[in-house]
Every structure is written in structure tokens, then in C-alpha cells.
Amino acid sequence: MIITSAYKEKIIERAGLALRQGKLVIFPTETVYGIGAAAKNSNAVAKLYEVKNRPSFNPLIVHCANQEMAFKLVKVTKLAKKLSDAFWPGPMSLVLTCLENSPVCPLARAGLDSIALRIPANPICKQLLEVAGIPIVAPSANLSGELSPTDVKHLKNEIVKHCAEVIDAGRCSKGIESTIVDARNEIPVILRPGPITEEDIKTQINMQCFHSNQSQLDSPISPGQLASHYAPSAKLRLNATQKKQGEVFIGFNSPNADFNLTETGDLLESAANLFDMLHMADKQNPVRIAVAPIPNDGIGEAINERLARAAAPRDNLIKNPEEYKT
Ligand code: AMP
Ligand code: MG
């Protein structure tokens, strides 16, 4: 059922409150239906990854009500200002460097120091973001590996049952995911093509774009700089049962840990703490970061996948953001 104005205000009010309380909400954007969580709340974000049943973490797009809310989170470049003035609100996500002490939790960024930001144009979504008053992360509201929903009738009960509200606003007008543009430098780099095209950018702001797969010869930004996942500078030793000399030990319900992902064996809590603790451990410049074994159940699989990547030799890093598409 498409919501009518009589119900609309009430549902949006309830959904905004639910998001502020750390609950999950499904809402429309002009691209696809998203499943949203408060970007600052690592427990809510961990829950979101769990509900999507994804075997790995990927950085999530942060949705804001307006430019002011969005630009409080990042270092604003001239290019970002130009692109946002031209295309926001609309289906374009801008990747920018996040500010130190950014309220967007590290899990939402998958540990990266960048954030993809977007201001959706869908009026119901805009109203929800205004009512919520906080930045909201929202990947598509489908289980991992399945198609993104462009209508509420595509939503699966496995997802819906974990959400406090579902806002139905009919079919999404664009139906494909937002264009993602790296706006950290002087020239726009298209990381993912989408409804706003390279030609649109050329027409509107008279700028030529690079692509994330262009070689360093063509582009001042190497694709390697766009690495889509965080790896600490210290080496990792996985499945460690105790700390060796010079190591910092990240535990899982371990009494002797320097940082304990959980004290009760809670995997959701561990996911919520993962990137924060890796960053804190790395800051101590240890010989190595030792990490206790993590059970491979549920969201534990995503934790282990991320740890394995962080522990892999650095030239094996997967650098293509498209691999993290959900
Ligand atoms: P979506 O599938 O529409 O939810 O978009 C998520 C995708 O946005 C991720 O899989 C990445 O490809 C991209 N993304 C999100 N945040 C970042 C970031 N900080 N840096 C680069 N790409 C990002
Ligand atoms: Mg999707």
C-alpha cells in the first residue's frame, strides 16, 4: 500500500524516532529501497550487516538531509562543493575524507578514513532524514547476493522482520544504485557508474572524469589509493591464544586482552568494536597485532573475512570498490 498523507506524517515520525533509538528502518530513495541505521551507532550498524547476512563488511553510504549535515562529517573540497551544488539532492554519492572524531562509526566506514555521502531526492526519504536529524547509513534492503528492491513487494520477510518500520512510497524512480564519485582531489573519479553519468557531469560543471580503473599514467589518482578496505599498518597474527612480546592482543572473551572485542562471547558486539579496536591497537605501534580466534558463526564470518584481508600480504589487497557491492 502506498502511504497516504493521513498516515504519512505519523509513520515518518515513528521511523525517525526508531532510527534515533538504534533500530532499523526500510525506506525508499529514488534509486532503490534502503535499510537504514544510525551512522553513529555501531551496534545498530552491526545489526544491519547481520540482517543483510553478508559474509564481509563493506563501507556504507551515509545519507543526510541536507548539505550542511553532510559537510559537517568530512573535509570539503572545492570539487565536492561543485558536485553537490549541481547534483544534490540526487543519486550521486561523494567519497570524501572523514574528519577526525567523525560521528560516523568505524564499522559503517569499514575502518576507512573516507565516507561516501549522499543526499537523496525522494521527498519521503528527505522528510525521514529531516525528522531523524542524524546521518543514516543505508545499503539496499535485500539479503546479500540478491537483487536490490525497487518496490516494497520485492522485500523479503527475512529482512522486514528485523525492522521497526517499512515506509512504502511506491516504485523507486531510478531503480539503479547511485553514481559514486571520489571527490577528494581536483578531478572527479567515478568509482561506480549510476543514474548521473559522466556526460551529466561534463554538461553541468564542465569537468572531465577519471575512472577508478584508469592507470596511473592517465590519472593523478592511482586506483590503489581507492582501496576499499582498511588494513592496519601493523601486521596481524590471527587465531592467537596468547600475547607474544611486543604484540598488542585483541581478545574475544579473553581475560588477558589489551582490547576485548567482547566479554561475553557476543559476536554482534565484537563486530561493533572490530575496526575501533584495530585502530586503537595500531596506534600503539606494536610489533604485531595478535587477534584471538573468532567463531565463524553468523556475523563472525564477516569478522573473520575482514581479519583475513587485513592479515594478507599487502600486494594481495583487493582494490576494486565494486567487489564490495551489495
Ligand atoms: P550501496 O551498494 O549503494 O549501498 O553502496 C555501497 C558501496 O559504496 C560500497 O560497496 C562501496 O563500493 C561504496 N563506498 C561506500 N563508502 C565508500 C568509501 N568510503 N570509499 C569508497 N567507496 C565507498
Ligand atoms: Mg544492492
PDB file of C-alpha atoms in Angstrom, residues 108-258:
ATOM      1  CA  ALA A 108      29.973   1.984   8.956  1.00  0.00           C
ATOM      2  CA  ARG A 109      33.147   3.054   7.117  1.00  0.00           C
ATOM      3  CA  ALA A 110      34.561  -0.500   7.265  1.00  0.00           C
ATOM      4  CA  GLY A 111      37.504   1.135   9.002  1.00  0.00           C
ATOM      5  CA  LEU A 112      38.327   3.515   6.119  1.00  0.00           C
ATOM      6  CA  ASP A 113      39.132   7.163   6.715  1.00  0.00           C
ATOM      7  CA  SER A 114      36.740   8.161   3.952  1.00  0.00           C
ATOM      8  CA  ILE A 115      32.960   8.403   3.828  1.00  0.00           C
ATOM      9  CA  ALA A 116      30.572   8.114   0.891  1.00  0.00           C
ATOM     10  CA  LEU A 117      27.884  10.791   1.361  1.00  0.00           C
ATOM     11  CA  ARG A 118      24.570  11.230  -0.307  1.00  0.00           C
ATOM     12  CA  ILE A 119      21.510  13.490  -0.127  1.00  0.00           C
ATOM     13  CA  PRO A 120      18.604  11.623  -1.673  1.00  0.00           C
ATOM     14  CA  ALA A 121      15.946  13.489  -3.624  1.00  0.00           C
ATOM     15  CA  ASN A 122      12.998  11.213  -2.842  1.00  0.00           C
ATOM     16  CA  PRO A 123      10.668  13.505  -0.827  1.00  0.00           C
ATOM     17  CA  ILE A 124       9.647  10.816   1.688  1.00  0.00           C
ATOM     18  CA  CYS A 125      13.276   9.894   2.266  1.00  0.00           C
ATOM     19  CA  LYS A 126      14.213  13.559   2.654  1.00  0.00           C
ATOM     20  CA  GLN A 127      11.460  14.069   5.193  1.00  0.00           C
ATOM     21  CA  LEU A 128      12.553  10.975   7.128  1.00  0.00           C
ATOM     22  CA  LEU A 129      16.164  12.176   7.241  1.00  0.00           C
ATOM     23  CA  GLU A 130      14.992  15.581   8.476  1.00  0.00           C
ATOM     24  CA  VAL A 131      12.822  14.037  11.185  1.00  0.00           C
ATOM     25  CA  ALA A 132      15.593  11.651  12.250  1.00  0.00           C
ATOM     26  CA  GLY A 133      18.024  14.597  12.305  1.00  0.00           C
ATOM     27  CA  ILE A 134      21.089  12.336  12.171  1.00  0.00           C
ATOM     28  CA  PRO A 135      23.148  10.772   9.348  1.00  0.00           C
ATOM     29  CA  ILE A 136      21.808   7.373   8.326  1.00  0.00           C
ATOM     30  CA  VAL A 137      23.699   4.539   6.630  1.00  0.00           C
ATOM     31  CA  ALA A 138      21.569   2.595   4.201  1.00  0.00           C
ATOM     32  CA  PRO A 139      22.608  -0.200   1.853  1.00  0.00           C
ATOM     33  CA  SER A 140      19.939  -1.773  -0.334  1.00  0.00           C
ATOM     34  CA  ALA A 141      17.268  -3.650   1.615  1.00  0.00           C
ATOM     35  CA  ASN A 142      17.993  -7.102   0.209  1.00  0.00           C
ATOM     36  CA  LEU A 143      19.824 -10.125   1.524  1.00  0.00           C
ATOM     37  CA  SER A 144      23.404 -10.342   0.352  1.00  0.00           C
ATOM     38  CA  GLY A 145      23.690 -11.655  -3.193  1.00  0.00           C
ATOM     39  CA  GLU A 146      20.084 -10.884  -4.095  1.00  0.00           C
ATOM     40  CA  LEU A 147      18.687  -8.110  -6.263  1.00  0.00           C
ATOM     41  CA  SER A 148      18.178  -4.647  -4.832  1.00  0.00           C
ATOM     42  CA  PRO A 149      14.471  -3.949  -4.147  1.00  0.00           C
ATOM     43  CA  THR A 150      12.880  -1.136  -6.146  1.00  0.00           C
ATOM     44  CA  ASP A 151       9.382  -1.798  -4.763  1.00  0.00           C
ATOM     45  CA  VAL A 152       8.167  -2.999  -1.349  1.00  0.00           C
ATOM     46  CA  LYS A 153       6.817  -6.117  -2.995  1.00  0.00           C
ATOM     47  CA  HIS A 154      10.448  -7.183  -3.583  1.00  0.00           C
ATOM     48  CA  LEU A 155      11.194  -7.112   0.150  1.00  0.00           C
ATOM     49  CA  LYS A 156      11.814 -10.455   1.845  1.00  0.00           C
ATOM     50  CA  ASN A 157      10.387 -11.259   5.236  1.00  0.00           C
ATOM     51  CA  GLU A 158      13.875 -12.302   6.456  1.00  0.00           C
ATOM     52  CA  ILE A 159      14.814  -8.605   6.252  1.00  0.00           C
ATOM     53  CA  VAL A 160      11.486  -6.994   7.113  1.00  0.00           C
ATOM     54  CA  LYS A 161      11.088  -8.910  10.362  1.00  0.00           C
ATOM     55  CA  HIS A 162      14.176  -7.205  11.807  1.00  0.00           C
ATOM     56  CA  CYS A 163      12.965  -3.685  11.018  1.00  0.00           C
ATOM     57  CA  ALA A 164      10.942  -1.362  13.216  1.00  0.00           C
ATOM     58  CA  GLU A 165       9.218   0.294  10.230  1.00  0.00           C
ATOM     59  CA  VAL A 166       8.843  -0.140   6.493  1.00  0.00           C
ATOM     60  CA  ILE A 167       7.920   3.012   4.596  1.00  0.00           C
ATOM     61  CA  ASP A 168       6.143   2.276   1.343  1.00  0.00           C
ATOM     62  CA  ALA A 169       6.264   5.017  -1.281  1.00  0.00           C
ATOM     63  CA  GLY A 170       5.664   3.026  -4.431  1.00  0.00           C
ATOM     64  CA  ARG A 171       8.283   2.241  -7.041  1.00  0.00           C
ATOM     65  CA  CYS A 172      11.690   3.889  -6.986  1.00  0.00           C
ATOM     66  CA  SER A 173      12.028   6.215  -9.953  1.00  0.00           C
ATOM     67  CA  LYS A 174      15.620   5.461 -10.946  1.00  0.00           C
ATOM     68  CA  GLY A 175      15.877   1.801  -9.978  1.00  0.00           C
ATOM     69  CA  ILE A 176      19.670   1.617 -10.072  1.00  0.00           C
ATOM     70  CA  GLU A 177      22.198   2.457  -7.393  1.00  0.00           C
ATOM     71  CA  SER A 178      23.697   5.934  -7.066  1.00  0.00           C
ATOM     72  CA  THR A 179      26.721   7.076  -9.036  1.00  0.00           C
ATOM     73  CA  ILE A 180      29.721   7.066  -6.678  1.00  0.00           C
ATOM     74  CA  VAL A 181      32.299   9.795  -7.263  1.00  0.00           C
ATOM     75  CA  ASP A 182      35.574  10.226  -5.414  1.00  0.00           C
ATOM     76  CA  ALA A 183      35.688  13.979  -4.804  1.00  0.00           C
ATOM     77  CA  ARG A 184      38.757  14.069  -2.566  1.00  0.00           C
ATOM     78  CA  ASN A 185      41.007  15.563  -5.231  1.00  0.00           C
ATOM     79  CA  GLU A 186      40.671  18.049  -8.074  1.00  0.00           C
ATOM     80  CA  ILE A 187      39.274  15.728 -10.698  1.00  0.00           C
ATOM     81  CA  PRO A 188      36.145  13.607 -10.208  1.00  0.00           C
ATOM     82  CA  VAL A 189      36.825   9.864 -10.269  1.00  0.00           C
ATOM     83  CA  ILE A 190      33.828   7.650 -10.990  1.00  0.00           C
ATOM     84  CA  LEU A 191      34.028   4.662  -8.659  1.00  0.00           C
ATOM     85  CA  ARG A 192      30.654   3.245  -9.679  1.00  0.00           C
ATOM     86  CA  PRO A 193      28.573   4.331 -12.684  1.00  0.00           C
ATOM     87  CA  GLY A 194      24.943   5.149 -11.940  1.00  0.00           C
ATOM     88  CA  PRO A 195      21.993   7.339 -12.873  1.00  0.00           C
ATOM     89  CA  ILE A 196      24.142  10.508 -13.081  1.00  0.00           C
ATOM     90  CA  THR A 197      26.541   9.949 -15.951  1.00  0.00           C
ATOM     91  CA  GLU A 198      29.944  11.239 -16.926  1.00  0.00           C
ATOM     92  CA  GLU A 199      28.193  13.293 -19.623  1.00  0.00           C
ATOM     93  CA  ASP A 200      25.897  14.848 -16.996  1.00  0.00           C
ATOM     94  CA  ILE A 201      28.962  15.902 -15.018  1.00  0.00           C
ATOM     95  CA  LYS A 202      30.581  17.321 -18.157  1.00  0.00           C
ATOM     96  CA  THR A 203      27.424  19.247 -19.043  1.00  0.00           C
ATOM     97  CA  GLN A 204      26.656  20.576 -15.581  1.00  0.00           C
ATOM     98  CA  ILE A 205      30.068  21.528 -14.240  1.00  0.00           C
ATOM     99  CA  ASN A 206      32.205  21.287 -17.362  1.00  0.00           C
ATOM    100  CA  MET A 207      34.610  18.702 -15.958  1.00  0.00           C
ATOM    101  CA  GLN A 208      36.050  15.554 -17.420  1.00  0.00           C
ATOM    102  CA  CYS A 209      36.045  12.486 -15.133  1.00  0.00           C
ATOM    103  CA  PHE A 210      38.513   9.709 -14.480  1.00  0.00           C
ATOM    104  CA  HIS A 211      37.516   6.143 -13.752  1.00  0.00           C
ATOM    105  CA  SER A 212      38.715   4.061 -10.849  1.00  0.00           C
ATOM    106  CA  ASN A 213      40.245   1.557 -13.276  1.00  0.00           C
ATOM    107  CA  GLN A 214      42.305   4.124 -15.196  1.00  0.00           C
ATOM    108  CA  SER A 215      46.035   3.612 -14.948  1.00  0.00           C
ATOM    109  CA  GLN A 216      48.281   5.996 -13.109  1.00  0.00           C
ATOM    110  CA  LEU A 217      49.553   7.163 -16.482  1.00  0.00           C
ATOM    111  CA  ASP A 218      46.164   8.632 -17.312  1.00  0.00           C
ATOM    112  CA  SER A 219      45.231   9.735 -13.864  1.00  0.00           C
ATOM    113  CA  PRO A 220      46.830  11.568 -10.964  1.00  0.00           C
ATOM    114  CA  ILE A 221      44.999   9.232  -8.569  1.00  0.00           C
ATOM    115  CA  SER A 222      46.074   5.634  -8.590  1.00  0.00           C
ATOM    116  CA  PRO A 223      43.370   3.027  -8.163  1.00  0.00           C
ATOM    117  CA  GLY A 224      45.429   1.726  -5.236  1.00  0.00           C
ATOM    118  CA  GLN A 225      44.572   4.877  -3.336  1.00  0.00           C
ATOM    119  CA  LEU A 226      40.953   3.882  -3.637  1.00  0.00           C
ATOM    120  CA  ALA A 227      41.490   0.642  -1.742  1.00  0.00           C
ATOM    121  CA  SER A 228      38.152  -0.347  -0.357  1.00  0.00           C
ATOM    122  CA  HIS A 229      39.203  -1.882   2.837  1.00  0.00           C
ATOM    123  CA  TYR A 230      41.100  -0.969   5.885  1.00  0.00           C
ATOM    124  CA  ALA A 231      44.304  -2.684   6.859  1.00  0.00           C
ATOM    125  CA  PRO A 232      46.272  -1.577   9.918  1.00  0.00           C
ATOM    126  CA  SER A 233      49.934  -0.699   9.390  1.00  0.00           C
ATOM    127  CA  ALA A 234      50.993  -3.339  11.943  1.00  0.00           C
ATOM    128  CA  LYS A 235      50.999  -6.966  10.825  1.00  0.00           C
ATOM    129  CA  LEU A 236      48.295  -9.254  12.172  1.00  0.00           C
ATOM    130  CA  ARG A 237      48.658 -12.674  13.785  1.00  0.00           C
ATOM    131  CA  LEU A 238      45.319 -14.457  13.742  1.00  0.00           C
ATOM    132  CA  ASN A 239      43.946 -17.221  15.969  1.00  0.00           C
ATOM    133  CA  ALA A 240      46.340 -16.176  18.724  1.00  0.00           C
ATOM    134  CA  THR A 241      45.637 -17.735  22.097  1.00  0.00           C
ATOM    135  CA  GLN A 242      48.066 -15.532  23.954  1.00  0.00           C
ATOM    136  CA  LYS A 243      50.140 -12.426  23.526  1.00  0.00           C
ATOM    137  CA  LYS A 244      53.811 -12.604  22.480  1.00  0.00           C
ATOM    138  CA  GLN A 245      56.411  -9.965  23.277  1.00  0.00           C
ATOM    139  CA  GLY A 246      55.799  -6.612  21.605  1.00  0.00           C
ATOM    140  CA  GLU A 247      52.300  -7.537  20.479  1.00  0.00           C
ATOM    141  CA  VAL A 248      49.021  -5.889  21.270  1.00  0.00           C
ATOM    142  CA  PHE A 249      46.377  -8.540  21.884  1.00  0.00           C
ATOM    143  CA  ILE A 250      42.793  -8.160  20.692  1.00  0.00           C
ATOM    144  CA  GLY A 251      40.749 -10.768  22.519  1.00  0.00           C
ATOM    145  CA  PHE A 252      37.406 -12.461  22.157  1.00  0.00           C
ATOM    146  CA  ASN A 253      36.117 -13.022  25.638  1.00  0.00           C
ATOM    147  CA  SER A 254      39.786 -13.232  26.718  1.00  0.00           C
ATOM    148  CA  PRO A 255      40.695 -12.199  30.272  1.00  0.00           C
ATOM    149  CA  ASN A 256      44.254 -11.160  29.301  1.00  0.00           C
ATOM    150  CA  ALA A 257      43.384  -8.986  26.256  1.00  0.00           C
ATOM    151  CA  ASP A 258      44.589  -5.416  25.719  1.00  0.00           C
TER     152      ASP A 258
END
